Short mmCIF file of C-alpha atoms in Angstrom, two decimals:
data_model
loop_
_atom_site.label_atom_id
_atom_site.label_comp_id
_atom_site.label_asym_id
_atom_site.label_seq_id
_atom_site.Cartn_x
_atom_site.Cartn_y
_atom_site.Cartn_z
CA UNK A 5 -3.04 11.93 13.31
CA UNK A 6 -0.35 11.49 10.68
CA UNK A 7 -0.83 12.90 7.20
CA UNK A 8 1.28 12.36 4.13
CA UNK A 9 1.36 14.87 1.23
CA UNK A 10 2.53 14.28 -2.30
CA UNK A 11 2.24 17.60 -4.00
CA UNK A 12 2.95 16.36 -7.54
CA UNK A 13 -0.05 14.53 -9.01
CA UNK A 14 1.88 13.77 -12.26
CA UNK A 15 5.38 14.00 -13.53
CA UNK A 16 7.26 13.04 -16.54
CA UNK A 17 10.87 12.26 -17.28
CA UNK A 18 13.00 11.36 -20.43
CA UNK A 19 14.39 7.94 -20.46
CA UNK A 20 17.87 7.88 -18.86
CA UNK A 21 17.28 11.19 -17.02
CA UNK A 22 16.92 11.71 -13.26
CA UNK A 23 13.69 12.67 -11.63
CA UNK A 24 12.75 13.51 -7.99
CA UNK A 25 9.34 12.84 -6.38
CA UNK A 26 8.39 14.94 -3.31
CA UNK A 27 6.74 13.75 -0.08
CA UNK A 28 6.14 15.60 3.30
CA UNK A 29 4.51 14.29 6.28
CA UNK A 30 3.17 15.54 9.51
CA UNK A 31 3.64 13.56 12.74
CA UNK A 32 4.45 13.98 16.54
CA UNK A 33 6.08 10.55 16.54
CA UNK A 34 9.76 10.48 16.93
CA UNK A 35 10.28 6.87 15.76
CA UNK A 36 8.63 5.67 12.38
CA UNK A 37 9.32 4.10 9.03
CA UNK A 38 8.88 5.84 5.63
CA UNK A 39 8.41 3.98 2.44
CA UNK A 40 7.99 4.45 -1.22
CA UNK A 41 5.80 2.02 -3.15
CA UNK A 42 5.43 1.63 -6.88
CA UNK A 43 2.31 0.54 -8.57
CA UNK A 44 2.67 0.09 -12.36
CA UNK A 45 -0.36 0.14 -14.51
CA UNK A 46 -2.71 -2.79 -13.78
CA UNK A 47 0.16 -4.51 -11.70
CA UNK A 48 1.02 -5.20 -8.20
CA UNK A 49 2.12 -2.67 -5.56
CA UNK A 50 5.70 -3.23 -4.65
CA UNK A 51 8.04 -1.79 -2.13
CA UNK A 52 10.75 0.36 -3.67
CA UNK A 53 12.63 1.58 -0.66
CA UNK A 54 12.40 2.07 3.06
CA UNK A 55 13.81 4.47 5.66
CA UNK A 56 14.07 4.09 9.36
CA UNK A 57 13.60 7.55 10.99
CA UNK A 58 16.46 7.08 13.47
CA UNK A 59 18.92 6.35 10.73
CA UNK A 60 20.54 9.66 9.44
CA UNK A 61 21.93 7.94 6.39
CA UNK A 62 19.71 8.08 3.29
CA UNK A 63 18.54 4.70 2.05
CA UNK A 64 19.68 3.56 -1.42
CA UNK A 65 18.47 0.70 -3.58
CA UNK A 66 20.24 0.64 -6.91
CA UNK A 67 18.82 3.48 -9.05
CA UNK A 68 16.55 4.65 -6.23
CA UNK A 69 17.62 6.80 -3.48
CA UNK A 70 15.96 9.06 -0.88
CA UNK A 71 16.62 12.42 0.62
CA UNK A 72 15.32 12.20 4.10
CA UNK A 73 15.15 15.38 6.12
CA UNK A 74 13.69 14.55 9.44
CA UNK A 75 13.51 18.05 10.81
CA UNK A 76 11.74 19.27 7.76
CA UNK A 77 9.52 16.09 7.63
CA UNK A 78 10.58 15.59 4.04
CA UNK A 79 11.19 12.30 2.24
CA UNK A 80 11.81 12.59 -1.49
CA UNK A 81 12.60 9.89 -3.96
CA UNK A 82 15.30 10.20 -6.59
CA UNK A 83 15.24 7.83 -9.63
CA UNK A 84 18.45 7.96 -11.52
CA UNK A 85 18.81 6.65 -15.17
CA UNK A 86 14.98 6.44 -15.58
CA UNK A 87 13.73 3.39 -17.49
CA UNK A 88 10.52 2.76 -19.38
CA UNK A 89 9.65 0.32 -16.60
CA UNK A 90 9.62 2.89 -14.14
CA UNK A 91 6.35 4.31 -15.34
CA UNK A 92 3.94 3.83 -12.53
CA UNK A 93 2.01 5.42 -9.70
CA UNK A 94 4.44 6.03 -6.76
CA UNK A 95 3.02 6.33 -3.17
CA UNK A 96 4.89 7.63 -0.26
CA UNK A 97 3.78 5.90 3.11
CA UNK A 98 4.39 6.58 6.76
CA UNK A 99 4.28 4.01 9.48
CA UNK A 100 4.90 4.64 13.23
CA UNK A 101 6.89 2.17 15.08
CA UNK A 102 4.94 -0.74 16.63
CA UNK A 103 1.76 0.33 14.80
CA UNK A 104 0.13 -1.39 11.85
CA UNK A 105 -1.75 1.76 10.64
CA UNK A 106 0.23 2.77 7.51
CA UNK A 107 -0.69 6.19 5.90
CA UNK A 108 -0.34 6.74 2.19
CA UNK A 109 -0.01 9.89 0.17
CA UNK A 110 -2.22 10.61 -2.77
CA UNK A 111 0.32 9.38 -5.12
CA UNK A 112 2.42 10.74 -8.04
CA UNK A 113 1.85 9.38 -11.56
CA UNK A 114 5.29 9.15 -13.21
CA UNK A 115 5.61 8.62 -16.92
CA UNK A 116 9.09 7.76 -18.56
CA UNK A 117 9.18 9.01 -22.07
CA UNK A 118 11.39 7.27 -24.63
CA UNK B 15 8.63 -17.80 -3.60
CA UNK B 16 6.83 -16.48 -0.65
CA UNK B 17 3.93 -14.29 -1.69
CA UNK B 18 0.41 -12.80 -1.28
CA UNK B 19 -2.17 -14.48 -3.42
CA UNK B 20 -5.62 -13.03 -4.23
CA UNK B 21 -8.58 -14.87 -5.84
CA UNK B 22 -10.24 -14.13 -8.13
CA UNK B 23 -8.33 -11.45 -9.89
CA UNK B 24 -11.45 -10.23 -11.48
CA UNK B 25 -15.01 -10.49 -9.95
CA UNK B 26 -18.34 -9.38 -11.50
CA UNK B 27 -21.35 -9.27 -9.12
CA UNK B 28 -24.77 -7.91 -9.32
CA UNK B 29 -26.05 -4.94 -7.30
CA UNK B 30 -27.08 -6.38 -3.87
CA UNK B 31 -25.67 -9.91 -4.35
CA UNK B 32 -23.09 -10.90 -1.72
CA UNK B 33 -19.62 -11.44 -2.82
CA UNK B 34 -16.45 -12.85 -1.10
CA UNK B 35 -12.94 -12.11 -1.94
CA UNK B 36 -10.11 -14.17 -0.73
CA UNK B 37 -6.41 -13.72 0.20
CA UNK B 38 -3.73 -16.11 1.12
CA UNK B 39 -0.09 -15.82 2.13
CA UNK B 40 2.93 -17.85 2.38
CA UNK B 41 4.95 -15.18 4.16
CA UNK B 42 3.68 -16.44 7.67
CA UNK B 43 3.06 -12.88 8.53
CA UNK B 44 0.98 -12.23 11.51
CA UNK B 45 -0.98 -9.13 10.25
CA UNK B 46 -3.22 -9.11 7.20
CA UNK B 47 -4.92 -6.03 5.73
CA UNK B 48 -7.76 -5.21 3.31
CA UNK B 49 -7.75 -2.05 1.27
CA UNK B 50 -10.07 -0.52 -1.11
CA UNK B 51 -8.45 1.36 -4.09
CA UNK B 52 -10.36 3.49 -6.60
CA UNK B 53 -8.91 4.59 -9.79
CA UNK B 54 -5.72 6.66 -9.50
CA UNK B 55 -6.29 7.05 -5.70
CA UNK B 56 -4.25 5.93 -2.72
CA UNK B 57 -5.42 2.66 -1.09
CA UNK B 58 -7.98 3.20 1.76
CA UNK B 59 -7.62 0.79 4.78
CA UNK B 60 -10.83 -1.02 5.46
CA UNK B 61 -9.65 -3.23 8.40
CA UNK B 62 -6.79 -5.47 9.43
CA UNK B 63 -6.20 -8.56 11.58
CA UNK B 64 -3.35 -8.71 13.97
CA UNK B 65 -3.20 -12.35 14.62
CA UNK B 66 -6.89 -13.09 15.50
CA UNK B 67 -7.57 -9.62 16.68
CA UNK B 68 -9.85 -7.75 14.22
CA UNK B 69 -9.37 -4.00 13.79
CA UNK B 70 -11.88 -2.03 11.89
CA UNK B 71 -11.36 1.46 10.53
CA UNK B 72 -14.03 3.92 11.90
CA UNK B 73 -15.29 4.89 8.42
CA UNK B 74 -15.50 1.28 7.00
CA UNK B 75 -19.15 0.67 6.17
CA UNK B 76 -21.07 -2.14 7.83
CA UNK B 77 -21.53 -3.64 4.52
CA UNK B 78 -17.91 -4.81 4.59
CA UNK B 79 -16.90 -7.80 6.86
CA UNK B 80 -13.86 -9.96 7.18
CA UNK B 81 -12.89 -13.40 8.40
CA UNK B 82 -9.50 -14.79 9.18
CA UNK B 83 -9.90 -18.59 9.84
CA UNK B 84 -6.10 -19.14 10.19
CA UNK B 85 -2.73 -17.45 9.77
CA UNK B 86 -2.65 -18.00 5.91
CA UNK B 87 -6.14 -16.98 4.90
CA UNK B 88 -8.26 -13.83 5.08
CA UNK B 89 -11.65 -13.21 3.46
CA UNK B 90 -13.45 -9.98 2.55
CA UNK B 91 -17.29 -10.27 2.36
CA UNK B 92 -19.36 -7.51 0.90
CA UNK B 93 -22.96 -8.20 2.02
CA UNK B 94 -24.84 -6.11 -0.41
CA UNK B 95 -22.55 -4.58 -2.99
CA UNK B 96 -23.58 -1.18 -4.32
CA UNK B 97 -22.30 0.58 -7.51
CA UNK B 98 -20.04 2.73 -5.38
CA UNK B 99 -18.25 -0.43 -4.07
CA UNK B 100 -16.70 -1.14 -7.50
CA UNK B 101 -13.01 -0.84 -6.99
CA UNK B 102 -9.73 -2.78 -6.69
CA UNK B 103 -9.37 -4.57 -3.36
CA UNK B 104 -5.91 -5.11 -2.22
CA UNK B 105 -4.79 -7.59 0.41
CA UNK B 106 -1.56 -6.99 2.20
CA UNK B 107 0.48 -8.66 4.88
CA UNK B 108 3.25 -7.61 7.30
CA UNK B 109 5.14 -8.77 10.27
CA UNK B 110 3.62 -6.55 13.02
CA UNK B 111 4.85 -2.99 12.77
CA UNK B 112 6.89 -3.47 9.56
CA UNK B 113 6.48 -2.82 5.87
CA UNK B 114 3.58 -4.37 4.03
CA UNK B 115 3.63 -6.72 1.11
CA UNK B 116 0.66 -6.58 -1.39
CA UNK B 117 -1.13 -9.06 -3.47
CA UNK B 118 -2.08 -8.39 -7.03
CA UNK B 119 -5.59 -7.18 -6.13
CA UNK B 120 -9.12 -8.21 -7.11
CA UNK B 121 -11.00 -5.91 -9.34
CA UNK B 122 -14.63 -5.80 -8.43
CA UNK B 123 -17.26 -4.85 -11.00
CA UNK B 124 -20.83 -4.34 -9.76
CA UNK B 125 -23.53 -4.42 -12.43
#
């Protein structure tokens, strides 16, 4: 069974600074997807970024980028130039290829301070 | 805009009184999911439909049922809600094997 671990229950960052959220996972699969989802307070869960395991290049979406280390089974999210609107719960998620059973980490609550 | 819609956004029910939550989608995705999310926790998958095929998680209580009458709609039925069933219920959709798109959720209160 796959497990996803987010070891930082809470983090904070000053506006305009950079922050990195950690995620590790355990799997015997060789092909899979990894995702970061953002859930603002009382708002909808949205997809921030996705990474396909076979791609060596780290995914980037504007201010959001990942550091994907397949051998280490690590998938961290870097948020650059943090904004107040980045305040949210961030969930790391794992999805094997051709499978619908997505596994979430416990989440990291990020607070961006003015 | 293509989206996942959940109704109602807030639902209050009495202990033991059946309740139905609904989800609809305009994404034409073949997979629909129901999650339960309690405060500050990760979503917990209850079950999902792959087209018409129903897939129940092993630890989902029998109190929870689901129906998917067509591609666009999926319902979550809670037959006899208990206080422990108070939570946010999230619906999500995906093309099979790809990332999921979530609705805004229904917050269920049990009195």
